[in-house]
PDB file of C-alpha atoms in Angstrom:
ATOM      1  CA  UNK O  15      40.444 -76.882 -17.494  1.00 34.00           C
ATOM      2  CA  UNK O  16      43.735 -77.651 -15.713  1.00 36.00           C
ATOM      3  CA  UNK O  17      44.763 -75.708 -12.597  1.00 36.00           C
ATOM      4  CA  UNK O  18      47.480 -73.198 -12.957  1.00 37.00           C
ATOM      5  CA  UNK O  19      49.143 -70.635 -11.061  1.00 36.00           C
ATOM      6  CA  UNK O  20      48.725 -66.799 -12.034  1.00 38.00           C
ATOM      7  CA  UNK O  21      49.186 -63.573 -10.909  1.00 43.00           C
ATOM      8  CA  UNK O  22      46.222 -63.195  -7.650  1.00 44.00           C
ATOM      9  CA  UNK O  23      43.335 -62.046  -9.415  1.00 45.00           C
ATOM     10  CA  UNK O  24      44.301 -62.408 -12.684  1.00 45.00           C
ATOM     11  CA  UNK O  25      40.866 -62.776 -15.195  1.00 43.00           C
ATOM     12  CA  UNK O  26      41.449 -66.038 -16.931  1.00 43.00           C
ATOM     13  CA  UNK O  27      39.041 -66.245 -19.633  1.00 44.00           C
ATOM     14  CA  UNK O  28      35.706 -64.286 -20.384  1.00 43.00           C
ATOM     15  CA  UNK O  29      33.103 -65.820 -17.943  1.00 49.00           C
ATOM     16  CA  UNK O  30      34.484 -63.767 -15.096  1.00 53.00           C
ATOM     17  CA  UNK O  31      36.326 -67.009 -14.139  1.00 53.00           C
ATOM     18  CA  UNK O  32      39.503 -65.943 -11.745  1.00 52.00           C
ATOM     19  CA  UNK O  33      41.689 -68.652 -10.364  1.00 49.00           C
ATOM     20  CA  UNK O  34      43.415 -67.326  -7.084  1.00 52.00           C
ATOM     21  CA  UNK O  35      47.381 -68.423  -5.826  1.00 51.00           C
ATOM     22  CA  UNK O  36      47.079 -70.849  -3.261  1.00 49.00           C
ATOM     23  CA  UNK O  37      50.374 -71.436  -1.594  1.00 56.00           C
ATOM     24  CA  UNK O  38      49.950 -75.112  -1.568  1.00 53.00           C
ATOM     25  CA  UNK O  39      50.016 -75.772  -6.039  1.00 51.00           C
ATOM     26  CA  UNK O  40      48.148 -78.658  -5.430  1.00 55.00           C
ATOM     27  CA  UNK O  41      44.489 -76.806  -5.426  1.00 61.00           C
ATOM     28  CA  UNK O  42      43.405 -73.821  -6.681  1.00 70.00           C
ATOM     29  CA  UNK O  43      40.294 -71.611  -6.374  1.00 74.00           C
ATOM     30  CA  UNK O  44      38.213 -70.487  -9.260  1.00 78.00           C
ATOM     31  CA  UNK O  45      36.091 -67.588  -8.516  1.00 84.00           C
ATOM     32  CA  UNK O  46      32.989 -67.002 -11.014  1.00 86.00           C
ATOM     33  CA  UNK O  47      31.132 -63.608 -10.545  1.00 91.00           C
ATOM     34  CA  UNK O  48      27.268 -63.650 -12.205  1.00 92.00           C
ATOM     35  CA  UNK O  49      25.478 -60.682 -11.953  1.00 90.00           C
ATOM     36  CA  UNK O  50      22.874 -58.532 -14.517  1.00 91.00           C
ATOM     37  CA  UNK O  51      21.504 -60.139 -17.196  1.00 91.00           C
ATOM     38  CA  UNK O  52      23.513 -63.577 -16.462  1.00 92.00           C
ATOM     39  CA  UNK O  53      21.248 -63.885 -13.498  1.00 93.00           C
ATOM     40  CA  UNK O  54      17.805 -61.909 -14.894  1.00 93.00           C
ATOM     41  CA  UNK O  55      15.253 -64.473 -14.158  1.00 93.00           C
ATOM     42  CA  UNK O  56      14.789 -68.313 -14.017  1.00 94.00           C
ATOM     43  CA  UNK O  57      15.928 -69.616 -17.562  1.00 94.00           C
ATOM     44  CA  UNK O  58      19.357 -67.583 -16.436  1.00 94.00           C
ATOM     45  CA  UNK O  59      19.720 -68.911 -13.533  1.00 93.00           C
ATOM     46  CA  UNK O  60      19.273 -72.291 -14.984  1.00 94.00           C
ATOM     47  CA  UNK O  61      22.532 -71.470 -17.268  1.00 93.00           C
ATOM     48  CA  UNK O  62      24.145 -70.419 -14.634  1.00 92.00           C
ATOM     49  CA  UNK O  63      24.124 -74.256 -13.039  1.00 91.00           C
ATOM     50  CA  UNK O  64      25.065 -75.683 -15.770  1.00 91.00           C
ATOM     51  CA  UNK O  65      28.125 -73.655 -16.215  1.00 89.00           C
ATOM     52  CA  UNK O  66      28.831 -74.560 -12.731  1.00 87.00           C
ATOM     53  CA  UNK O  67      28.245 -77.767 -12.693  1.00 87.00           C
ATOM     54  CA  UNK O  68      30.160 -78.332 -15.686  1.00 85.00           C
ATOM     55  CA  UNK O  69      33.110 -76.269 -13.431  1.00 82.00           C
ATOM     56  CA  UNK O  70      32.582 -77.752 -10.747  1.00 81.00           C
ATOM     57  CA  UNK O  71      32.944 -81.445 -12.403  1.00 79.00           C
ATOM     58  CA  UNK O  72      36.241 -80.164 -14.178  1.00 75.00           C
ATOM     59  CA  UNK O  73      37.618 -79.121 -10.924  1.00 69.00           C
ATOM     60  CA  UNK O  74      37.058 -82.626  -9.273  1.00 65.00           C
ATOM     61  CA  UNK O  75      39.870 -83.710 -11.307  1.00 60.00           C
ATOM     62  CA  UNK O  76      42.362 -81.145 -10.703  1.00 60.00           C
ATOM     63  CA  UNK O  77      42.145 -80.995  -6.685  1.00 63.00           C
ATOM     64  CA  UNK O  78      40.505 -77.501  -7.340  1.00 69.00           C
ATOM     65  CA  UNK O  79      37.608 -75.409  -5.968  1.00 76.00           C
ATOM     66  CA  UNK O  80      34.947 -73.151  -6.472  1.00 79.00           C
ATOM     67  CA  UNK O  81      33.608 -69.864  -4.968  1.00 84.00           C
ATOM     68  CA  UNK O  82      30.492 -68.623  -6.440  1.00 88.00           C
ATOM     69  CA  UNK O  83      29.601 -64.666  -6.122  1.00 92.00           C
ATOM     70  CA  UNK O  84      26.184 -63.631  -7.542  1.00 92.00           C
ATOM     71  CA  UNK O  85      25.167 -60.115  -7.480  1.00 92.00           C
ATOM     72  CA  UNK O  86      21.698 -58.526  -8.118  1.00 94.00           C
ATOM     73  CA  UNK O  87      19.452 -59.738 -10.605  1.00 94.00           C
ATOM     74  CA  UNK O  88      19.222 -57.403 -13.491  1.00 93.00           C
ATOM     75  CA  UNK O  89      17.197 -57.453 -16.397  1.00 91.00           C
ATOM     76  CA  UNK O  90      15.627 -58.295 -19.653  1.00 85.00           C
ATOM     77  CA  UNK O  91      14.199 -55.443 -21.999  1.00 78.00           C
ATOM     78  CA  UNK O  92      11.942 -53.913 -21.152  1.00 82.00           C
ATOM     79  CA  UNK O  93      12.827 -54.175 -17.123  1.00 84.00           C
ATOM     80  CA  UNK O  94      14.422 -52.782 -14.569  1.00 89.00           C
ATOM     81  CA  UNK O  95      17.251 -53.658 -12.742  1.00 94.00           C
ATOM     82  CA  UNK O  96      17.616 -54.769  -9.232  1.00 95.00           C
ATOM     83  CA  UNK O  97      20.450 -52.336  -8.579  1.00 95.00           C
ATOM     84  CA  UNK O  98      18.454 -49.561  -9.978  1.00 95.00           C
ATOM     85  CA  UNK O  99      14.983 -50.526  -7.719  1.00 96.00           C
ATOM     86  CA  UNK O 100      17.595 -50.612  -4.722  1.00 95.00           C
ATOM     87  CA  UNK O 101      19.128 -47.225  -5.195  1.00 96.00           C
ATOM     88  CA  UNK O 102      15.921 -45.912  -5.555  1.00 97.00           C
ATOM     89  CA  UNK O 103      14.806 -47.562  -2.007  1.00 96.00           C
ATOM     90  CA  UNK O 104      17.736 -45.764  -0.159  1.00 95.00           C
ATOM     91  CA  UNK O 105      16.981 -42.523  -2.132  1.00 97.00           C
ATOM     92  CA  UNK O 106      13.089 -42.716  -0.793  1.00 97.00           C
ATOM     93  CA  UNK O 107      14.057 -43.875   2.432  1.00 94.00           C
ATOM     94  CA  UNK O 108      16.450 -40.849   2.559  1.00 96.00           C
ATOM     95  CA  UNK O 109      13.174 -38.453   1.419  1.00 97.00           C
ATOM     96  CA  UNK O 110      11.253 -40.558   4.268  1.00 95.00           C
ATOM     97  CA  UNK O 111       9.179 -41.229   0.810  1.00 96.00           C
ATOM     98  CA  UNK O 112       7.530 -44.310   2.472  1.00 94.00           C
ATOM     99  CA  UNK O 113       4.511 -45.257   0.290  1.00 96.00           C
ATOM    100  CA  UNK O 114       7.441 -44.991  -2.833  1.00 97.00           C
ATOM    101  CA  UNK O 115      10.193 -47.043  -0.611  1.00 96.00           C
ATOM    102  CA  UNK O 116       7.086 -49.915   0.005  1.00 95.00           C
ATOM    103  CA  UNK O 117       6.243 -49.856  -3.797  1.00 96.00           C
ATOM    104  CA  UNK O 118       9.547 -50.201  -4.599  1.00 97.00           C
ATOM    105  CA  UNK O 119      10.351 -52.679  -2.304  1.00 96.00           C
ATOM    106  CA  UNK O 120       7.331 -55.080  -3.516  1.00 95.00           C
ATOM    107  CA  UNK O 121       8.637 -54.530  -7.220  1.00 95.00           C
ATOM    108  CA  UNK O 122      12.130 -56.372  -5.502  1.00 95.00           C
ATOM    109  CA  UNK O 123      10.256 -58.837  -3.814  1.00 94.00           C
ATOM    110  CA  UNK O 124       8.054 -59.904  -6.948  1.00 93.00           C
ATOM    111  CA  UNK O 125      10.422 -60.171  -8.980  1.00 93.00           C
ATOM    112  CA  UNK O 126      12.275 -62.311  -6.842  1.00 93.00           C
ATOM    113  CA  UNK O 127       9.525 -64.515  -5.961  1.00 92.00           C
ATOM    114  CA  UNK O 128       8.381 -64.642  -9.469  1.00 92.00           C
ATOM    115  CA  UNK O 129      12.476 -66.127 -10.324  1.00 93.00           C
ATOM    116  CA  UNK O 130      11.719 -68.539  -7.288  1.00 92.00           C
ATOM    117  CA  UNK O 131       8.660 -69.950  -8.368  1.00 92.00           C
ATOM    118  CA  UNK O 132      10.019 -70.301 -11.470  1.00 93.00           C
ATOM    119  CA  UNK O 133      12.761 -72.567 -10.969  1.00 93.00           C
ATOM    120  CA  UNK O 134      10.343 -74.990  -9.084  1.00 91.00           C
ATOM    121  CA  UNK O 135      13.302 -75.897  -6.753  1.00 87.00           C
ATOM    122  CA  UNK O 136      12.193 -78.372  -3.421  1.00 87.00           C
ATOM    123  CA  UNK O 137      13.047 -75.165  -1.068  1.00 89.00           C
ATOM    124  CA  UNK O 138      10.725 -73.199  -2.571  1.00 89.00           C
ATOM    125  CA  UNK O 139       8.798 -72.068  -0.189  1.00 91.00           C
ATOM    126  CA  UNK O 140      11.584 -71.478   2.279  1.00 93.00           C
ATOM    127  CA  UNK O 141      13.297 -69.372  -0.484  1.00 92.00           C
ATOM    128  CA  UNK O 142      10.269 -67.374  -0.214  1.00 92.00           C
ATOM    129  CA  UNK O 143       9.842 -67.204   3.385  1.00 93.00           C
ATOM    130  CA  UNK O 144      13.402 -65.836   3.778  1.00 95.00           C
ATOM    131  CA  UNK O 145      12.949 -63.092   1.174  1.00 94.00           C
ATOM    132  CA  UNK O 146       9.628 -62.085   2.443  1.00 92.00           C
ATOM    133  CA  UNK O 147      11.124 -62.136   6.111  1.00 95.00           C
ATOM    134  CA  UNK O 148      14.340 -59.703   4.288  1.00 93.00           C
ATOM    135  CA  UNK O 149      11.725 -57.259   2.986  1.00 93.00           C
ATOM    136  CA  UNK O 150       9.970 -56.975   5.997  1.00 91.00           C
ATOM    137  CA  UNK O 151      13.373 -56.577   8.045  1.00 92.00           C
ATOM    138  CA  UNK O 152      13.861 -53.527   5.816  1.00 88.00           C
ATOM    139  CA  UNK O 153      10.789 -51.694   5.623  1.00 86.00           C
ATOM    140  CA  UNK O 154      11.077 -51.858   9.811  1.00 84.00           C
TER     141      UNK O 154
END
């Protein structure tokens, strides 16, 4: 869509798209937020890129930009959300409940990988490097 100016913030339509004030009216930001079930595993994250490349292709045209902000992965039924596995981390990790804190941790880090693997993108394995490195910076 076209690029216009609205209150800071302001929620434009029901995809979680905001458009931010720029001072210059020549470009504007659009913000999209995906998070839960919008990013639950592979065939959601694949919806995801379309919607912003379809954004993104719209925006060319209108001297506009994009900020992307994804937030955990949540889930299909029957699953569990990410945000639930990591409040349950710092809650055993509080408890110094270690063996519960590692389990928990691996069910974050399969389900992850699993997502990764999934979308069979060319960084693949550095995807998976980086989270397993992540993991293994929090269990120390």
């Amino acid at each position: 869509g076209e690029c216009h100016l609205c209150q800071e913030g302001e929620v434009v339509d029901s995809t979680n798209t905001i458009i931010l004030n720029m001072e210059d009216t020549t470009s504007c930001w659009e913000v999209h937020k995906f998070g839960g079930t919008s990013v639950a595993d592979a065939d959601c994250f694949q919806n995801v890129a379309s919607i912003v490349e379809r954004e993104l292709s719209s925006l060319q045209h209108n001297n506009g930009c994009i900020a992307l902000v994804v937030s955990a992965m949540g889930a299909k039924k029957p699953g569990v959300k990410t945000t639930d596995l990591l409040l349950n981390c710092v809650k055993f990790a509080t408890e110094r409940n270690d063996e519960a804190l590692k389990s928990t941790l691996d069910q974050i880090q399969t389900k992850h990988l699993c997502c990764i693997e999934e979308l069979g993108l060319p960084t693949t394995a550095h995807l998976q490097a980086v989270l397993r490195q992540d993991i293994n910076d929090i269990i120390d």
